[in-house]
Amino acid sequence: MDSYPATYSPTGYGIHDGEAVVRTPHTVKTLQGDGVEPTCALLAAMDGTTAASDLIDQVPGSDAEYIDRLYAAGVAYDARAIPDGLHAEGWGRLLEPALPALGHTNHHEIPARLEASAVAVFGDRKPVSGVCSRLQAAGVSVADGPADDPDVILLSEQLERGESWIDANEEWAASSATLLTTRLTETGWRLGPVLTADARACLNCVYQRVDANKAGGQLFTDVVTGDPPYMAAYTDTVTELLFRTLLGALPRYLDEQFVVYDHYEGSIETPRVFASPNCEVCDDA
């Protein structure tokens, strides 16, 4: 088999009541049927550098069907999906959440897909500098400001409704890109809205509705300075979301809505984005 299986890390697994129970960072799966012991032996042997055919030879009682079952169950992936630069820096785990939705037969194509991708960054570059480093390690082209035919437009706002949002919004409306907005807040961060090329609303819609109904939304007006304690988690979260967006595996929970995360309260709010009638930007896009 032309693949190099690796288990999602960290991964725990064992046998319970004759079934293989596998825990990944994303889910818990129970694998039933014959071959429970060879399945667990394969999980223990998968290192991302040994070809599937060699693993089968090493594990008694296993065959290609068992490895295909692990792929199908979303507890293993083809390690060739992780670009060398991303793997070398230890950032491969940030790409892993997108892989189950892509099918293992396509995993080996992912580094080339990322190398052919481009992200245009608007707004405050400093809070997302770590995000940009991870994208570049994966081969993604990252440009400041307008770019030729970007796949994603990333708006990093210092203040909501800062100087850059109009430029980013207009760039998105004139392109086939996905627009992703984000910013640090005093207690956590805000992600979204994420607007695909065929979204029914734009940032102009968002701010028009806030203006029309002040009780319906609150604009953040304070600039976050320094490195807050949740900076590393913020960087990882935005990086993962960008990888998923670039690979067409955008999580549904961010489709045309915000996620507002409070680090100290541990709370998450998800206000939805609604289009404004006769919007002067997206009605003409």
Short mmCIF file of C-alpha atoms in Angstrom, two decimals:
data_model
loop_
_atom_site.label_atom_id
_atom_site.label_comp_id
_atom_site.label_asym_id
_atom_site.label_seq_id
_atom_site.Cartn_x
_atom_site.Cartn_y
_atom_site.Cartn_z
CA MET A 1 0.00 0.00 0.00
CA ASP A 2 1.32 3.40 -0.98
CA SER A 3 0.70 5.23 2.29
CA TYR A 4 2.51 6.01 5.53
CA PRO A 5 -0.04 5.71 8.33
CA ALA A 6 0.26 7.75 11.50
CA THR A 7 -2.15 7.88 14.43
CA TYR A 8 -3.61 11.16 15.57
CA SER A 9 -1.55 12.34 18.48
CA PRO A 10 -1.99 12.03 21.35
CA THR A 11 -3.93 8.80 20.86
CA GLY A 12 -5.00 6.27 23.49
CA TYR A 13 -6.39 2.88 22.64
CA GLY A 14 -7.22 -0.44 24.22
CA ILE A 15 -9.55 -3.42 24.16
CA HIS A 16 -12.81 -3.34 26.09
CA ASP A 17 -15.49 -6.03 25.91
CA GLY A 18 -13.93 -7.40 22.75
CA GLU A 19 -13.89 -4.00 20.98
CA ALA A 20 -11.05 -1.64 20.18
CA VAL A 21 -11.65 1.74 21.83
CA VAL A 22 -9.54 4.55 20.34
CA ARG A 23 -9.32 8.08 21.71
CA THR A 24 -7.94 10.90 19.56
CA PRO A 25 -7.83 14.65 20.30
CA HIS A 26 -11.01 14.98 18.25
CA THR A 27 -13.17 11.98 19.10
CA VAL A 28 -13.54 8.56 20.70
CA LYS A 29 -14.19 5.68 18.30
CA THR A 30 -15.18 2.08 18.97
CA LEU A 31 -14.02 -0.40 16.33
CA GLN A 32 -15.96 -3.64 16.25
CA GLY A 33 -15.62 -6.89 14.36
CA ASP A 34 -12.78 -9.31 13.82
CA GLY A 35 -9.14 -8.44 14.25
CA VAL A 36 -9.31 -6.26 17.36
CA GLU A 37 -5.85 -7.32 18.56
CA PRO A 38 -4.12 -6.79 15.16
CA THR A 39 -5.87 -3.41 14.95
CA CYS A 40 -4.37 -2.28 18.25
CA ALA A 41 -0.99 -3.68 17.21
CA LEU A 42 -1.14 -1.61 14.01
CA LEU A 43 -1.97 1.52 16.03
CA ALA A 44 1.09 0.88 18.17
CA ALA A 45 3.31 0.39 15.13
CA MET A 46 2.16 3.36 13.02
CA ASP A 47 4.92 5.98 13.02
CA GLY A 48 4.34 7.90 9.80
CA THR A 49 7.63 6.70 8.32
CA THR A 50 6.89 3.01 7.76
CA ALA A 51 4.90 2.16 4.63
CA ALA A 52 1.57 0.45 5.13
CA SER A 53 2.73 -2.64 3.28
CA ASP A 54 5.69 -3.00 5.66
CA LEU A 55 3.44 -2.55 8.69
CA ILE A 56 1.21 -5.34 7.47
CA ASP A 57 4.24 -7.62 7.20
CA GLN A 58 5.31 -6.72 10.74
CA VAL A 59 1.95 -7.26 12.46
CA PRO A 60 0.72 -10.87 12.43
CA GLY A 61 -2.89 -11.32 11.40
CA SER A 62 -3.23 -7.89 9.79
CA ASP A 63 -3.92 -6.94 6.20
CA ALA A 64 -4.75 -3.87 4.13
CA GLU A 65 -8.39 -3.97 5.21
CA TYR A 66 -7.43 -3.17 8.80
CA ILE A 67 -5.48 -0.08 7.80
CA ASP A 68 -8.33 1.07 5.57
CA ARG A 69 -10.67 0.68 8.56
CA LEU A 70 -8.46 2.94 10.67
CA TYR A 71 -8.41 5.57 7.94
CA ALA A 72 -12.18 5.34 7.45
CA ALA A 73 -12.77 5.64 11.19
CA GLY A 74 -10.75 8.86 11.31
CA VAL A 75 -8.20 7.61 13.83
CA ALA A 76 -5.24 7.55 11.43
CA TYR A 77 -3.97 9.62 8.53
CA ASP A 78 -1.32 9.41 5.82
CA ALA A 79 1.71 11.23 7.25
CA ARG A 80 2.56 12.57 3.80
CA ALA A 81 -0.28 15.06 4.39
CA ILE A 82 1.93 17.06 6.76
CA PRO A 83 4.33 19.32 4.81
CA ASP A 84 7.98 18.85 5.73
CA GLY A 85 8.39 22.40 7.04
CA LEU A 86 5.33 22.12 9.26
CA HIS A 87 6.42 18.74 10.55
CA ALA A 88 9.96 19.96 11.28
CA GLU A 89 8.64 22.78 13.47
CA GLY A 90 6.28 20.50 15.39
CA TRP A 91 3.17 22.22 14.04
CA GLY A 92 1.69 19.27 12.18
CA ARG A 93 -1.05 18.83 14.80
CA LEU A 94 -2.58 22.13 13.63
CA LEU A 95 -3.31 20.56 10.24
CA GLU A 96 -4.58 17.26 11.60
CA PRO A 97 -8.19 18.36 12.36
CA ALA A 98 -8.82 19.01 8.66
CA LEU A 99 -7.66 15.58 7.53
CA PRO A 100 -10.59 13.27 8.43
CA ALA A 101 -12.93 15.27 6.15
CA LEU A 102 -10.58 15.00 3.17
CA GLY A 103 -10.27 11.24 2.77
CA HIS A 104 -6.96 9.45 3.18
CA THR A 105 -6.56 8.77 -0.54
CA ASN A 106 -6.13 12.52 -1.04
CA HIS A 107 -3.78 13.14 1.88
CA HIS A 108 -0.58 12.88 -0.13
CA GLU A 109 -1.77 15.77 -2.33
CA ILE A 110 -2.18 18.23 0.55
CA PRO A 111 1.38 19.70 0.64
CA ALA A 112 1.09 20.62 -3.05
CA ARG A 113 -2.37 22.11 -2.48
CA LEU A 114 -1.04 24.28 0.34
CA GLU A 115 1.95 25.40 -1.74
CA ALA A 116 -0.49 26.57 -4.39
CA SER A 117 -2.55 28.54 -1.84
CA ALA A 118 -2.33 32.23 -0.96
CA VAL A 119 -3.49 34.26 2.04
CA ALA A 120 -3.78 38.07 2.00
CA VAL A 121 -3.46 39.66 5.46
CA PHE A 122 -5.16 42.95 6.27
CA GLY A 123 -5.05 44.93 9.48
CA ASP A 124 -2.82 44.36 12.48
CA ARG A 125 -0.12 41.86 11.48
CA LYS A 126 1.55 41.48 14.89
CA PRO A 127 -1.13 39.37 16.67
CA VAL A 128 -1.19 36.92 13.74
CA SER A 129 2.56 36.85 13.06
CA GLY A 130 2.77 33.37 14.59
CA VAL A 131 -0.11 32.25 12.39
CA CYS A 132 1.70 33.55 9.30
CA SER A 133 4.88 31.70 10.28
CA ARG A 134 2.99 28.42 10.47
CA LEU A 135 1.30 29.00 7.13
CA GLN A 136 4.64 29.79 5.49
CA ALA A 137 6.19 26.67 7.02
CA ALA A 138 3.49 24.70 5.19
CA GLY A 139 4.37 26.42 1.92
CA VAL A 140 1.40 28.82 1.84
CA SER A 141 2.07 32.21 0.22
CA VAL A 142 1.33 35.02 2.71
CA ALA A 143 1.11 38.65 1.55
CA ASP A 144 0.42 41.90 3.37
CA GLY A 145 -2.59 43.65 1.89
CA PRO A 146 -4.08 43.07 -1.56
CA ALA A 147 -2.84 40.03 -3.46
CA ASP A 148 -3.52 38.49 -6.85
CA ASP A 149 -6.39 36.01 -6.52
CA PRO A 150 -5.94 35.01 -2.83
CA ASP A 151 -7.71 31.94 -1.51
CA VAL A 152 -8.29 33.50 1.91
CA ILE A 153 -8.42 37.10 3.10
CA LEU A 154 -7.44 37.31 6.77
CA LEU A 155 -8.53 40.47 8.58
CA SER A 156 -6.75 40.88 11.92
CA GLU A 157 -8.53 43.76 13.61
CA GLN A 158 -6.89 45.81 16.34
CA LEU A 159 -10.09 47.69 16.97
CA GLU A 160 -13.33 46.43 15.55
CA ARG A 161 -14.28 48.61 12.61
CA GLY A 162 -10.68 49.81 12.33
CA GLU A 163 -9.17 51.32 9.22
CA SER A 164 -8.60 48.02 7.41
CA TRP A 165 -12.05 46.44 7.41
CA ILE A 166 -13.34 48.37 4.41
CA ASP A 167 -10.32 47.40 2.28
CA ALA A 168 -10.60 43.74 3.30
CA ASN A 169 -14.35 43.70 2.72
CA GLU A 170 -14.06 45.24 -0.73
CA GLU A 171 -11.20 42.90 -1.67
CA TRP A 172 -13.40 39.95 -0.68
CA ALA A 173 -16.45 41.26 -2.58
CA ALA A 174 -14.39 41.55 -5.77
CA SER A 175 -12.80 38.08 -5.47
CA SER A 176 -13.68 34.42 -5.06
CA ALA A 177 -11.83 34.25 -1.74
CA THR A 178 -13.07 33.36 1.73
CA LEU A 179 -12.94 36.20 4.26
CA LEU A 180 -11.92 35.38 7.83
CA THR A 181 -11.93 38.05 10.52
CA THR A 182 -10.40 37.80 13.96
CA ARG A 183 -9.11 39.86 16.85
CA LEU A 184 -7.78 39.53 20.36
CA THR A 185 -9.97 40.94 23.12
CA GLU A 186 -9.19 41.85 26.71
CA THR A 187 -10.46 38.47 27.92
CA GLY A 188 -9.97 36.16 24.96
CA TRP A 189 -10.63 36.42 21.25
CA ARG A 190 -13.25 36.69 18.57
CA LEU A 191 -13.32 34.58 15.43
CA GLY A 192 -15.54 35.27 12.49
CA PRO A 193 -17.49 35.90 10.63
CA VAL A 194 -16.10 33.51 8.04
CA LEU A 195 -17.64 34.49 4.73
CA THR A 196 -17.25 32.29 1.67
CA ALA A 197 -17.47 33.73 -1.85
CA ASP A 198 -21.21 32.99 -2.00
CA ALA A 199 -22.04 34.23 1.50
CA ARG A 200 -25.30 36.14 1.86
CA ALA A 201 -23.76 38.88 4.03
CA CYS A 202 -20.58 40.92 4.36
CA LEU A 203 -18.84 42.99 7.01
CA ASN A 204 -20.74 46.06 5.86
CA CYS A 205 -23.95 44.19 6.70
CA VAL A 206 -22.62 43.39 10.15
CA TYR A 207 -21.80 46.97 11.03
CA GLN A 208 -24.99 48.34 9.50
CA ARG A 209 -27.02 46.08 11.76
CA VAL A 210 -24.97 47.02 14.82
CA ASP A 211 -25.55 50.69 14.04
CA ALA A 212 -29.26 50.14 13.54
CA ASN A 213 -29.71 48.20 16.76
CA LYS A 214 -27.12 48.97 19.41
CA ALA A 215 -28.68 46.42 21.75
CA GLY A 216 -28.10 43.72 19.17
CA GLY A 217 -24.32 43.78 19.38
CA GLN A 218 -21.39 45.27 21.23
CA LEU A 219 -18.30 46.65 19.53
CA PHE A 220 -14.99 46.12 21.25
CA THR A 221 -13.16 49.43 21.57
CA ASP A 222 -9.99 48.62 23.52
CA VAL A 223 -6.67 47.67 21.96
CA VAL A 224 -5.00 44.61 23.47
CA THR A 225 -1.27 45.13 23.95
CA GLY A 226 1.52 42.76 24.95
CA ASP A 227 1.16 38.99 24.96
CA PRO A 228 -1.87 37.86 26.97
CA PRO A 229 -1.74 34.41 28.62
CA TYR A 230 -4.04 32.98 25.97
CA MET A 231 -1.88 34.13 23.04
CA ALA A 232 -0.53 30.64 22.23
CA ALA A 233 -4.03 29.15 22.19
CA TYR A 234 -5.26 32.01 19.99
CA THR A 235 -2.43 31.46 17.50
CA ASP A 236 -3.11 27.73 17.32
CA THR A 237 -6.86 28.26 16.92
CA VAL A 238 -6.54 30.75 14.06
CA THR A 239 -3.89 28.60 12.34
CA GLU A 240 -6.09 25.51 12.48
CA LEU A 241 -9.05 27.44 11.13
CA LEU A 242 -7.00 28.80 8.22
CA PHE A 243 -5.74 25.34 7.27
CA ARG A 244 -9.30 24.04 7.33
CA THR A 245 -10.47 26.96 5.20
CA LEU A 246 -7.69 26.53 2.64
CA LEU A 247 -8.48 22.83 2.30
CA GLY A 248 -12.23 23.26 1.97
CA ALA A 249 -12.98 21.73 5.37
CA LEU A 250 -14.46 24.83 7.00
CA PRO A 251 -16.21 23.85 10.26
CA ARG A 252 -19.95 24.49 10.10
CA TYR A 253 -19.99 26.24 13.49
CA LEU A 254 -18.23 29.23 11.90
CA ASP A 255 -20.31 29.47 8.74
CA GLU A 256 -21.50 33.09 8.65
CA GLN A 257 -21.34 33.58 12.39
CA PHE A 258 -19.03 34.77 15.15
CA VAL A 259 -17.40 32.78 17.91
CA VAL A 260 -16.60 34.96 20.92
CA TYR A 261 -14.37 33.14 23.41
CA ASP A 262 -13.74 34.34 26.96
CA HIS A 263 -10.58 32.76 28.32
CA TYR A 264 -11.26 33.59 31.96
CA GLU A 265 -14.95 32.68 32.04
CA GLY A 266 -14.46 29.69 29.75
CA SER A 267 -17.55 30.78 27.85
CA ILE A 268 -18.31 30.71 24.12
CA GLU A 269 -20.98 32.75 22.34
CA THR A 270 -21.96 32.29 18.69
CA PRO A 271 -23.91 35.29 17.35
CA ARG A 272 -25.12 34.80 13.78
CA VAL A 273 -24.48 37.20 10.89
CA PHE A 274 -27.49 38.42 8.92
CA ALA A 275 -27.45 40.23 5.61
CA SER A 276 -28.69 43.81 5.42
CA PRO A 277 -31.24 44.56 2.68
CA ASN A 278 -29.82 46.62 -0.17
CA CYS A 279 -26.24 46.44 1.11
CA GLU A 280 -24.10 48.68 -1.10
CA VAL A 281 -21.20 46.20 -1.01
CA CYS A 282 -22.43 42.61 -1.30
CA ASP A 283 -25.63 43.38 -3.21
CA ASP A 284 -23.44 44.52 -6.11
CA ALA A 285 -20.74 41.84 -5.71
#
